[in-house]
PDB file of C-alpha atoms in Angstrom:
ATOM      1  CA  MET A 392     222.316 -57.696 174.344  1.00  0.00           C
ATOM      2  CA  THR A 393     223.552 -54.191 175.272  1.00  0.00           C
ATOM      3  CA  ALA A 394     227.490 -53.761 176.135  1.00  0.00           C
ATOM      4  CA  ALA A 395     227.930 -52.522 179.415  1.00  0.00           C
ATOM      5  CA  PRO A 396     229.162 -49.218 179.298  1.00  0.00           C
ATOM      6  CA  ARG A 397     233.181 -48.038 179.479  1.00  0.00           C
ATOM      7  CA  PRO A 398     233.850 -46.905 182.066  1.00  0.00           C
ATOM      8  CA  LEU A 399     236.763 -43.499 181.094  1.00  0.00           C
ATOM      9  CA  ARG A 400     240.056 -43.937 183.400  1.00  0.00           C
ATOM     10  CA  VAL A 401     240.963 -40.700 185.583  1.00  0.00           C
ATOM     11  CA  LEU A 402     244.428 -40.291 185.854  1.00  0.00           C
ATOM     12  CA  TYR A 403     245.854 -37.610 188.526  1.00  0.00           C
ATOM     13  CA  PHE A 404     249.199 -36.664 188.721  1.00  0.00           C
ATOM     14  CA  ALA A 405     251.936 -34.907 191.407  1.00  0.00           C
ATOM     15  CA  TRP A 406     248.947 -32.348 193.361  1.00  0.00           C
ATOM     16  CA  MET A 407     245.703 -32.788 191.387  1.00  0.00           C
ATOM     17  CA  ARG A 408     246.570 -36.447 192.818  1.00  0.00           C
ATOM     18  CA  GLU A 409     247.209 -35.237 196.602  1.00  0.00           C
ATOM     19  CA  ARG A 410     244.302 -32.672 196.266  1.00  0.00           C
ATOM     20  CA  VAL A 411     241.728 -35.680 195.037  1.00  0.00           C
ATOM     21  CA  GLY A 412     243.377 -38.309 196.916  1.00  0.00           C
ATOM     22  CA  THR A 413     243.923 -40.726 194.098  1.00  0.00           C
ATOM     23  CA  GLY A 414     245.998 -41.784 191.378  1.00  0.00           C
ATOM     24  CA  GLU A 415     243.334 -42.798 189.645  1.00  0.00           C
ATOM     25  CA  GLU A 416     239.200 -43.605 189.537  1.00  0.00           C
ATOM     26  CA  ALA A 417     236.787 -45.227 187.317  1.00  0.00           C
ATOM     27  CA  VAL A 418     234.197 -42.721 185.897  1.00  0.00           C
ATOM     28  CA  GLN A 419     231.303 -43.054 184.829  1.00  0.00           C
ATOM     29  CA  PRO A 420     230.045 -39.996 183.887  1.00  0.00           C
ATOM     30  CA  PRO A 421     226.760 -39.142 181.888  1.00  0.00           C
ATOM     31  CA  ALA A 422     226.779 -39.677 177.816  1.00  0.00           C
ATOM     32  CA  GLU A 423     226.953 -34.955 177.188  1.00  0.00           C
ATOM     33  CA  VAL A 424     230.333 -34.870 179.195  1.00  0.00           C
ATOM     34  CA  ASP A 425     231.285 -35.915 175.736  1.00  0.00           C
ATOM     35  CA  THR A 426     234.581 -32.605 176.573  1.00  0.00           C
ATOM     36  CA  VAL A 427     236.958 -32.335 178.512  1.00  0.00           C
ATOM     37  CA  ALA A 428     235.393 -28.967 179.759  1.00  0.00           C
ATOM     38  CA  ALA A 429     232.578 -30.728 180.709  1.00  0.00           C
ATOM     39  CA  LEU A 430     234.203 -33.175 182.612  1.00  0.00           C
ATOM     40  CA  VAL A 431     236.388 -31.480 184.131  1.00  0.00           C
ATOM     41  CA  ALA A 432     232.627 -29.533 185.248  1.00  0.00           C
ATOM     42  CA  TRP A 433     231.428 -32.875 185.950  1.00  0.00           C
ATOM     43  CA  LEU A 434     234.533 -33.746 188.098  1.00  0.00           C
ATOM     44  CA  ARG A 435     234.057 -31.186 191.069  1.00  0.00           C
ATOM     45  CA  THR A 436     231.237 -31.982 191.189  1.00  0.00           C
ATOM     46  CA  ARG A 437     232.093 -35.456 193.177  1.00  0.00           C
ATOM     47  CA  SER A 438     233.976 -34.037 196.108  1.00  0.00           C
ATOM     48  CA  PRO A 439     235.080 -31.430 197.879  1.00  0.00           C
ATOM     49  CA  ARG A 440     238.410 -33.024 196.968  1.00  0.00           C
ATOM     50  CA  HIS A 441     237.743 -32.944 193.554  1.00  0.00           C
ATOM     51  CA  GLU A 442     236.014 -29.275 194.000  1.00  0.00           C
ATOM     52  CA  ALA A 443     239.489 -27.408 195.444  1.00  0.00           C
ATOM     53  CA  ALA A 444     241.212 -30.130 192.881  1.00  0.00           C
ATOM     54  CA  PHE A 445     239.875 -27.864 189.926  1.00  0.00           C
ATOM     55  CA  ALA A 446     239.389 -24.570 191.275  1.00  0.00           C
ATOM     56  CA  MET A 447     243.026 -24.222 189.838  1.00  0.00           C
ATOM     57  CA  ALA A 448     240.972 -24.550 186.638  1.00  0.00           C
ATOM     58  CA  ALA A 449     243.873 -22.284 185.143  1.00  0.00           C
ATOM     59  CA  SER A 450     246.464 -24.516 186.049  1.00  0.00           C
ATOM     60  CA  VAL A 451     245.624 -28.114 185.272  1.00  0.00           C
ATOM     61  CA  ARG A 452     246.629 -29.389 182.390  1.00  0.00           C
ATOM     62  CA  CYS A 453     245.187 -32.749 180.578  1.00  0.00           C
ATOM     63  CA  ALA A 454     245.825 -35.382 179.054  1.00  0.00           C
ATOM     64  CA  VAL A 455     243.815 -36.909 176.533  1.00  0.00           C
ATOM     65  CA  ASN A 456     244.358 -41.175 175.661  1.00  0.00           C
ATOM     66  CA  GLN A 457     247.997 -39.649 176.365  1.00  0.00           C
ATOM     67  CA  ASP A 458     248.748 -37.055 174.312  1.00  0.00           C
ATOM     68  CA  PHE A 459     248.551 -33.206 175.743  1.00  0.00           C
ATOM     69  CA  ALA A 460     244.368 -31.696 175.180  1.00  0.00           C
ATOM     70  CA  ASP A 461     242.487 -29.251 176.252  1.00  0.00           C
ATOM     71  CA  PRO A 462     238.788 -27.457 177.221  1.00  0.00           C
ATOM     72  CA  ASP A 463     237.582 -29.111 173.310  1.00  0.00           C
ATOM     73  CA  THR A 464     238.923 -32.287 173.259  1.00  0.00           C
ATOM     74  CA  THR A 465     236.650 -34.952 172.611  1.00  0.00           C
ATOM     75  CA  VAL A 466     236.367 -37.528 175.280  1.00  0.00           C
ATOM     76  CA  ALA A 467     234.704 -41.470 175.048  1.00  0.00           C
ATOM     77  CA  PRO A 468     234.056 -44.017 177.106  1.00  0.00           C
ATOM     78  CA  GLY A 469     236.656 -46.079 177.522  1.00  0.00           C
ATOM     79  CA  ASP A 470     239.423 -42.577 176.922  1.00  0.00           C
ATOM     80  CA  GLU A 471     242.242 -42.033 179.061  1.00  0.00           C
ATOM     81  CA  VAL A 472     241.685 -38.434 180.982  1.00  0.00           C
ATOM     82  CA  ALA A 473     244.355 -37.454 183.175  1.00  0.00           C
ATOM     83  CA  PHE A 474     244.980 -34.758 184.562  1.00  0.00           C
ATOM     84  CA  PHE A 475     247.823 -32.335 186.484  1.00  0.00           C
ATOM     85  CA  PRO A 476     249.703 -29.513 186.659  1.00  0.00           C
ATOM     86  CA  PRO A 477     252.145 -27.804 184.153  1.00  0.00           C
ATOM     87  CA  VAL A 478     255.652 -29.769 183.621  1.00  0.00           C
ATOM     88  CA  THR A 479     258.691 -29.333 185.291  1.00  0.00           C
ATOM     89  CA  GLY A 480     261.027 -31.959 184.399  1.00  0.00           C
ATOM     90  CA  GLY A 481     264.383 -31.382 182.925  1.00  0.00           C
TER      91      GLY A 481
ATOM     92  CA  MET B 489     267.802 -44.331 166.396  1.00  0.00           C
ATOM     93  CA  ALA B 490     267.486 -41.696 169.557  1.00  0.00           C
ATOM     94  CA  THR B 491     267.737 -43.648 172.555  1.00  0.00           C
ATOM     95  CA  VAL B 492     264.952 -42.049 175.156  1.00  0.00           C
ATOM     96  CA  ARG B 493     264.494 -44.125 178.371  1.00  0.00           C
ATOM     97  CA  VAL B 494     262.639 -43.000 181.247  1.00  0.00           C
ATOM     98  CA  GLN B 495     265.453 -44.830 185.059  1.00  0.00           C
ATOM     99  CA  GLN B 496     265.022 -45.680 188.451  1.00  0.00           C
ATOM    100  CA  GLY B 497     268.589 -44.913 188.611  1.00  0.00           C
ATOM    101  CA  ALA B 498     272.302 -42.963 187.730  1.00  0.00           C
ATOM    102  CA  PHE B 499     273.776 -43.203 184.688  1.00  0.00           C
ATOM    103  CA  ASP B 500     276.286 -42.816 183.681  1.00  0.00           C
ATOM    104  CA  ILE B 501     277.306 -40.383 180.949  1.00  0.00           C
ATOM    105  CA  GLY B 502     280.487 -41.445 179.590  1.00  0.00           C
ATOM    106  CA  ALA B 503     278.992 -44.193 178.711  1.00  0.00           C
ATOM    107  CA  GLU B 504     275.516 -43.301 177.076  1.00  0.00           C
ATOM    108  CA  ILE B 505     278.664 -41.263 174.897  1.00  0.00           C
ATOM    109  CA  ALA B 506     280.122 -44.493 174.165  1.00  0.00           C
ATOM    110  CA  ALA B 507     276.740 -46.696 173.604  1.00  0.00           C
ATOM    111  CA  LEU B 508     275.890 -43.476 170.698  1.00  0.00           C
ATOM    112  CA  GLY B 509     279.384 -43.817 169.255  1.00  0.00           C
ATOM    113  CA  ALA B 510     279.559 -47.241 169.411  1.00  0.00           C
ATOM    114  CA  GLY B 511     280.515 -48.171 165.900  1.00  0.00           C
ATOM    115  CA  ARG B 512     280.739 -45.677 163.832  1.00  0.00           C
ATOM    116  CA  ALA B 513     283.618 -42.678 162.608  1.00  0.00           C
ATOM    117  CA  ASP B 514     280.954 -40.251 160.243  1.00  0.00           C
ATOM    118  CA  ILE B 515     280.068 -37.876 164.267  1.00  0.00           C
ATOM    119  CA  GLY B 516     281.886 -34.927 163.887  1.00  0.00           C
ATOM    120  CA  GLY B 517     280.680 -33.789 167.205  1.00  0.00           C
ATOM    121  CA  ILE B 518     277.766 -34.948 170.156  1.00  0.00           C
ATOM    122  CA  GLY B 519     276.398 -32.374 172.998  1.00  0.00           C
ATOM    123  CA  CYS B 520     275.632 -33.269 176.088  1.00  0.00           C
ATOM    124  CA  PHE B 521     272.726 -31.994 178.464  1.00  0.00           C
ATOM    125  CA  VAL B 522     273.438 -32.911 181.734  1.00  0.00           C
ATOM    126  CA  GLY B 523     270.501 -31.864 184.441  1.00  0.00           C
ATOM    127  CA  THR B 524     271.594 -31.629 188.744  1.00  0.00           C
ATOM    128  CA  VAL B 525     269.241 -31.510 191.451  1.00  0.00           C
ATOM    129  CA  ARG B 526     270.384 -28.062 193.327  1.00  0.00           C
ATOM    130  CA  ASP B 527     271.572 -28.066 196.680  1.00  0.00           C
ATOM    131  CA  GLN B 528     268.765 -24.977 196.888  1.00  0.00           C
ATOM    132  CA  ALA B 529     265.643 -22.953 195.624  1.00  0.00           C
ATOM    133  CA  HIS B 530     264.502 -19.408 196.771  1.00  0.00           C
ATOM    134  CA  GLY B 531     267.296 -19.582 199.498  1.00  0.00           C
ATOM    135  CA  ARG B 532     266.366 -22.256 201.218  1.00  0.00           C
ATOM    136  CA  ALA B 533     268.143 -25.654 202.012  1.00  0.00           C
ATOM    137  CA  ILE B 534     267.045 -28.342 199.328  1.00  0.00           C
ATOM    138  CA  THR B 535     268.201 -32.423 200.833  1.00  0.00           C
ATOM    139  CA  ALA B 536     265.592 -33.870 198.592  1.00  0.00           C
ATOM    140  CA  MET B 537     263.418 -34.272 195.532  1.00  0.00           C
ATOM    141  CA  THR B 538     261.342 -36.517 194.058  1.00  0.00           C
ATOM    142  CA  LEU B 539     259.947 -36.478 189.755  1.00  0.00           C
ATOM    143  CA  GLU B 540     257.167 -37.804 189.385  1.00  0.00           C
ATOM    144  CA  HIS B 541     255.998 -39.328 185.665  1.00  0.00           C
ATOM    145  CA  TYR B 542     253.234 -40.214 183.904  1.00  0.00           C
ATOM    146  CA  PRO B 543     254.371 -43.915 182.849  1.00  0.00           C
ATOM    147  CA  GLY B 544     253.488 -43.970 179.122  1.00  0.00           C
ATOM    148  CA  MET B 545     252.823 -40.726 177.926  1.00  0.00           C
ATOM    149  CA  THR B 546     256.052 -40.010 178.831  1.00  0.00           C
ATOM    150  CA  GLU B 547     258.849 -42.434 176.966  1.00  0.00           C
ATOM    151  CA  GLN B 548     255.816 -41.534 174.036  1.00  0.00           C
ATOM    152  CA  ALA B 549     256.169 -38.321 175.061  1.00  0.00           C
ATOM    153  CA  MET B 550     259.942 -37.682 174.833  1.00  0.00           C
ATOM    154  CA  ALA B 551     260.205 -39.967 171.315  1.00  0.00           C
ATOM    155  CA  ARG B 552     257.587 -38.026 169.892  1.00  0.00           C
ATOM    156  CA  ILE B 553     260.954 -34.650 170.561  1.00  0.00           C
ATOM    157  CA  ALA B 554     263.687 -37.094 169.893  1.00  0.00           C
ATOM    158  CA  ALA B 555     261.070 -37.384 166.450  1.00  0.00           C
ATOM    159  CA  ALA B 556     261.524 -34.234 166.434  1.00  0.00           C
ATOM    160  CA  ALA B 557     265.029 -33.198 166.850  1.00  0.00           C
ATOM    161  CA  GLU B 558     265.590 -35.495 163.695  1.00  0.00           C
ATOM    162  CA  ALA B 559     263.348 -33.936 161.692  1.00  0.00           C
ATOM    163  CA  ARG B 560     265.146 -30.457 161.629  1.00  0.00           C
ATOM    164  CA  TRP B 561     267.954 -31.202 161.938  1.00  0.00           C
ATOM    165  CA  ALA B 562     270.356 -34.441 160.807  1.00  0.00           C
ATOM    166  CA  LEU B 563     271.312 -35.929 163.670  1.00  0.00           C
ATOM    167  CA  LEU B 564     273.197 -38.896 163.601  1.00  0.00           C
ATOM    168  CA  GLY B 565     270.967 -40.901 167.069  1.00  0.00           C
ATOM    169  CA  CYS B 566     270.122 -38.546 170.420  1.00  0.00           C
ATOM    170  CA  THR B 567     269.275 -40.309 173.118  1.00  0.00           C
ATOM    171  CA  LEU B 568     267.554 -38.866 176.391  1.00  0.00           C
ATOM    172  CA  LEU B 569     267.867 -39.869 179.834  1.00  0.00           C
ATOM    173  CA  HIS B 570     265.378 -38.492 182.832  1.00  0.00           C
ATOM    174  CA  ARG B 571     265.397 -39.954 186.252  1.00  0.00           C
ATOM    175  CA  VAL B 572     262.521 -40.328 188.978  1.00  0.00           C
ATOM    176  CA  GLY B 573     262.620 -41.231 191.977  1.00  0.00           C
ATOM    177  CA  GLU B 574     264.230 -39.293 194.832  1.00  0.00           C
ATOM    178  CA  LEU B 575     267.260 -37.714 193.924  1.00  0.00           C
ATOM    179  CA  ARG B 576     269.619 -35.589 196.283  1.00  0.00           C
ATOM    180  CA  PRO B 577     270.832 -32.957 195.494  1.00  0.00           C
ATOM    181  CA  GLY B 578     274.351 -33.254 193.139  1.00  0.00           C
ATOM    182  CA  GLU B 579     272.697 -35.840 191.599  1.00  0.00           C
ATOM    183  CA  GLY B 580     272.176 -36.373 187.485  1.00  0.00           C
ATOM    184  CA  ILE B 581     268.639 -35.414 186.531  1.00  0.00           C
ATOM    185  CA  VAL B 582     268.718 -36.037 182.499  1.00  0.00           C
ATOM    186  CA  LEU B 583     271.101 -36.940 180.378  1.00  0.00           C
ATOM    187  CA  VAL B 584     270.461 -34.984 176.256  1.00  0.00           C
ATOM    188  CA  LEU B 585     272.982 -36.528 173.557  1.00  0.00           C
ATOM    189  CA  ALA B 586     273.253 -35.254 170.088  1.00  0.00           C
ATOM    190  CA  ALA B 587     275.577 -36.657 167.316  1.00  0.00           C
ATOM    191  CA  ALA B 588     276.159 -34.998 164.105  1.00  0.00           C
ATOM    192  CA  ALA B 589     278.536 -33.828 161.418  1.00  0.00           C
ATOM    193  CA  HIS B 590     278.872 -30.678 162.771  1.00  0.00           C
ATOM    194  CA  ARG B 591     279.539 -28.992 165.894  1.00  0.00           C
ATOM    195  CA  GLN B 592     275.901 -26.878 164.977  1.00  0.00           C
ATOM    196  CA  ALA B 593     273.610 -29.134 164.621  1.00  0.00           C
ATOM    197  CA  ALA B 594     275.324 -30.604 167.805  1.00  0.00           C
ATOM    198  CA  LEU B 595     274.307 -27.873 169.706  1.00  0.00           C
ATOM    199  CA  ASP B 596     271.949 -26.651 168.204  1.00  0.00           C
ATOM    200  CA  ALA B 597     270.369 -30.186 168.205  1.00  0.00           C
ATOM    201  CA  THR B 598     270.972 -30.384 172.000  1.00  0.00           C
ATOM    202  CA  GLY B 599     269.582 -27.234 173.240  1.00  0.00           C
ATOM    203  CA  PHE B 600     266.021 -28.301 171.701  1.00  0.00           C
ATOM    204  CA  LEU B 601     265.727 -31.689 173.418  1.00  0.00           C
ATOM    205  CA  ILE B 602     266.656 -30.193 176.679  1.00  0.00           C
ATOM    206  CA  ASP B 603     263.871 -26.878 176.678  1.00  0.00           C
ATOM    207  CA  TRP B 604     261.180 -29.418 175.220  1.00  0.00           C
ATOM    208  CA  LEU B 605     262.089 -31.724 177.341  1.00  0.00           C
ATOM    209  CA  LYS B 606     261.320 -28.644 180.347  1.00  0.00           C
ATOM    210  CA  THR B 607     258.166 -28.582 178.181  1.00  0.00           C
ATOM    211  CA  ARG B 608     256.430 -31.196 177.016  1.00  0.00           C
ATOM    212  CA  ALA B 609     257.455 -34.256 178.430  1.00  0.00           C
ATOM    213  CA  PRO B 610     255.152 -35.551 181.940  1.00  0.00           C
ATOM    214  CA  PHE B 611     257.383 -35.085 184.723  1.00  0.00           C
ATOM    215  CA  TRP B 612     257.051 -33.134 188.619  1.00  0.00           C
ATOM    216  CA  LYS B 613     259.705 -32.242 190.923  1.00  0.00           C
ATOM    217  CA  LYS B 614     258.892 -31.922 194.423  1.00  0.00           C
ATOM    218  CA  GLU B 615     261.595 -30.519 196.410  1.00  0.00           C
ATOM    219  CA  ARG B 616     262.151 -31.067 200.169  1.00  0.00           C
ATOM    220  CA  PHE B 617     264.012 -29.003 201.732  1.00  0.00           C
ATOM    221  CA  ALA B 618     266.023 -28.763 205.283  1.00  0.00           C
ATOM    222  CA  ASP B 619     262.959 -27.827 208.092  1.00  0.00           C
ATOM    223  CA  GLY B 620     260.745 -31.016 206.653  1.00  0.00           C
ATOM    224  CA  GLN B 621     258.701 -29.111 204.438  1.00  0.00           C
ATOM    225  CA  GLU B 622     258.374 -29.938 201.149  1.00  0.00           C
ATOM    226  CA  GLY B 623     256.851 -28.507 198.001  1.00  0.00           C
ATOM    227  CA  TRP B 624     256.162 -29.243 194.301  1.00  0.00           C
ATOM    228  CA  VAL B 625     257.981 -26.630 192.533  1.00  0.00           C
ATOM    229  CA  ASP B 626     256.403 -24.469 189.904  1.00  0.00           C
ATOM    230  CA  ALA B 627     256.689 -24.441 186.668  1.00  0.00           C
ATOM    231  CA  ARG B 628     258.355 -21.592 185.069  1.00  0.00           C
ATOM    232  CA  GLU B 629     257.730 -18.325 183.034  1.00  0.00           C
ATOM    233  CA  ALA B 630     260.919 -18.322 181.570  1.00  0.00           C
ATOM    234  CA  ASP B 631     261.191 -21.856 180.328  1.00  0.00           C
ATOM    235  CA  ASP B 632     258.449 -21.294 177.833  1.00  0.00           C
ATOM    236  CA  THR B 633     259.751 -18.397 176.378  1.00  0.00           C
ATOM    237  CA  ALA B 634     263.021 -20.865 175.849  1.00  0.00           C
ATOM    238  CA  ALA B 635     260.791 -23.693 174.223  1.00  0.00           C
ATOM    239  CA  ALA B 636     259.301 -21.304 172.105  1.00  0.00           C
ATOM    240  CA  ARG B 637     263.060 -19.873 170.487  1.00  0.00           C
ATOM    241  CA  TRP B 638     262.383 -23.195 168.453  1.00  0.00           C
ATOM    242  CA  GLY B 639     258.984 -21.902 166.972  1.00  0.00           C
ATOM    243  CA  ALA B 640     255.951 -23.343 166.723  1.00  0.00           C
ATOM    244  CA  LEU B 641     254.229 -26.371 168.036  1.00  0.00           C
ATOM    245  CA  GLY B 642     255.519 -29.467 166.883  1.00  0.00           C
TER     246      GLY B 642
END
């Protein structure tokens, strides 16, 4: 018996959350989506809102499993991937 | 040794300093930085500021920043507090304390901690203006420059 594929948990914060229209979604991209860059390209096809949110890709930061990540970072089923603007705390 | 906290409510600076130094006499100085909400930005009056964060990652990032400071300076304790939720002008947003045997380490570590906190912890600020409009605060290049003076990524 094969295990059911585990979804990716995708989180959005600040204006990314407002533009996508949700703070969190569970997605099941195809297996070849195995990096942050590939995930972004795939997420952009999900809806016009996703496309609009990721249109300013240069301003979007990412974390994989709560660690800052870059476009080449590997993503795998079960990971938590977050997208957000550059941080402005302090 | 580091105290790291994300909280909605106000912080008591005196109480935090007292807690950092409680029961010890080896501390020669405590550096302190308090960030507060200004009442204007770009010439427009601000009525509120909302702080959003990434629960879980925030605490980890803050603990990592505190650990980086402890690795660079001989600290005898440090405190990082950051508020979230809706704040009013004049209210405290962030408190950084660093205790050491001598002032230079305490002051340098305090500067390092706030510079890294501003650029490496997942918080976002949204301003509400007097006319009712709202806007996310843009990241400032000056903050990256300030953080970069402490050297390599850690």
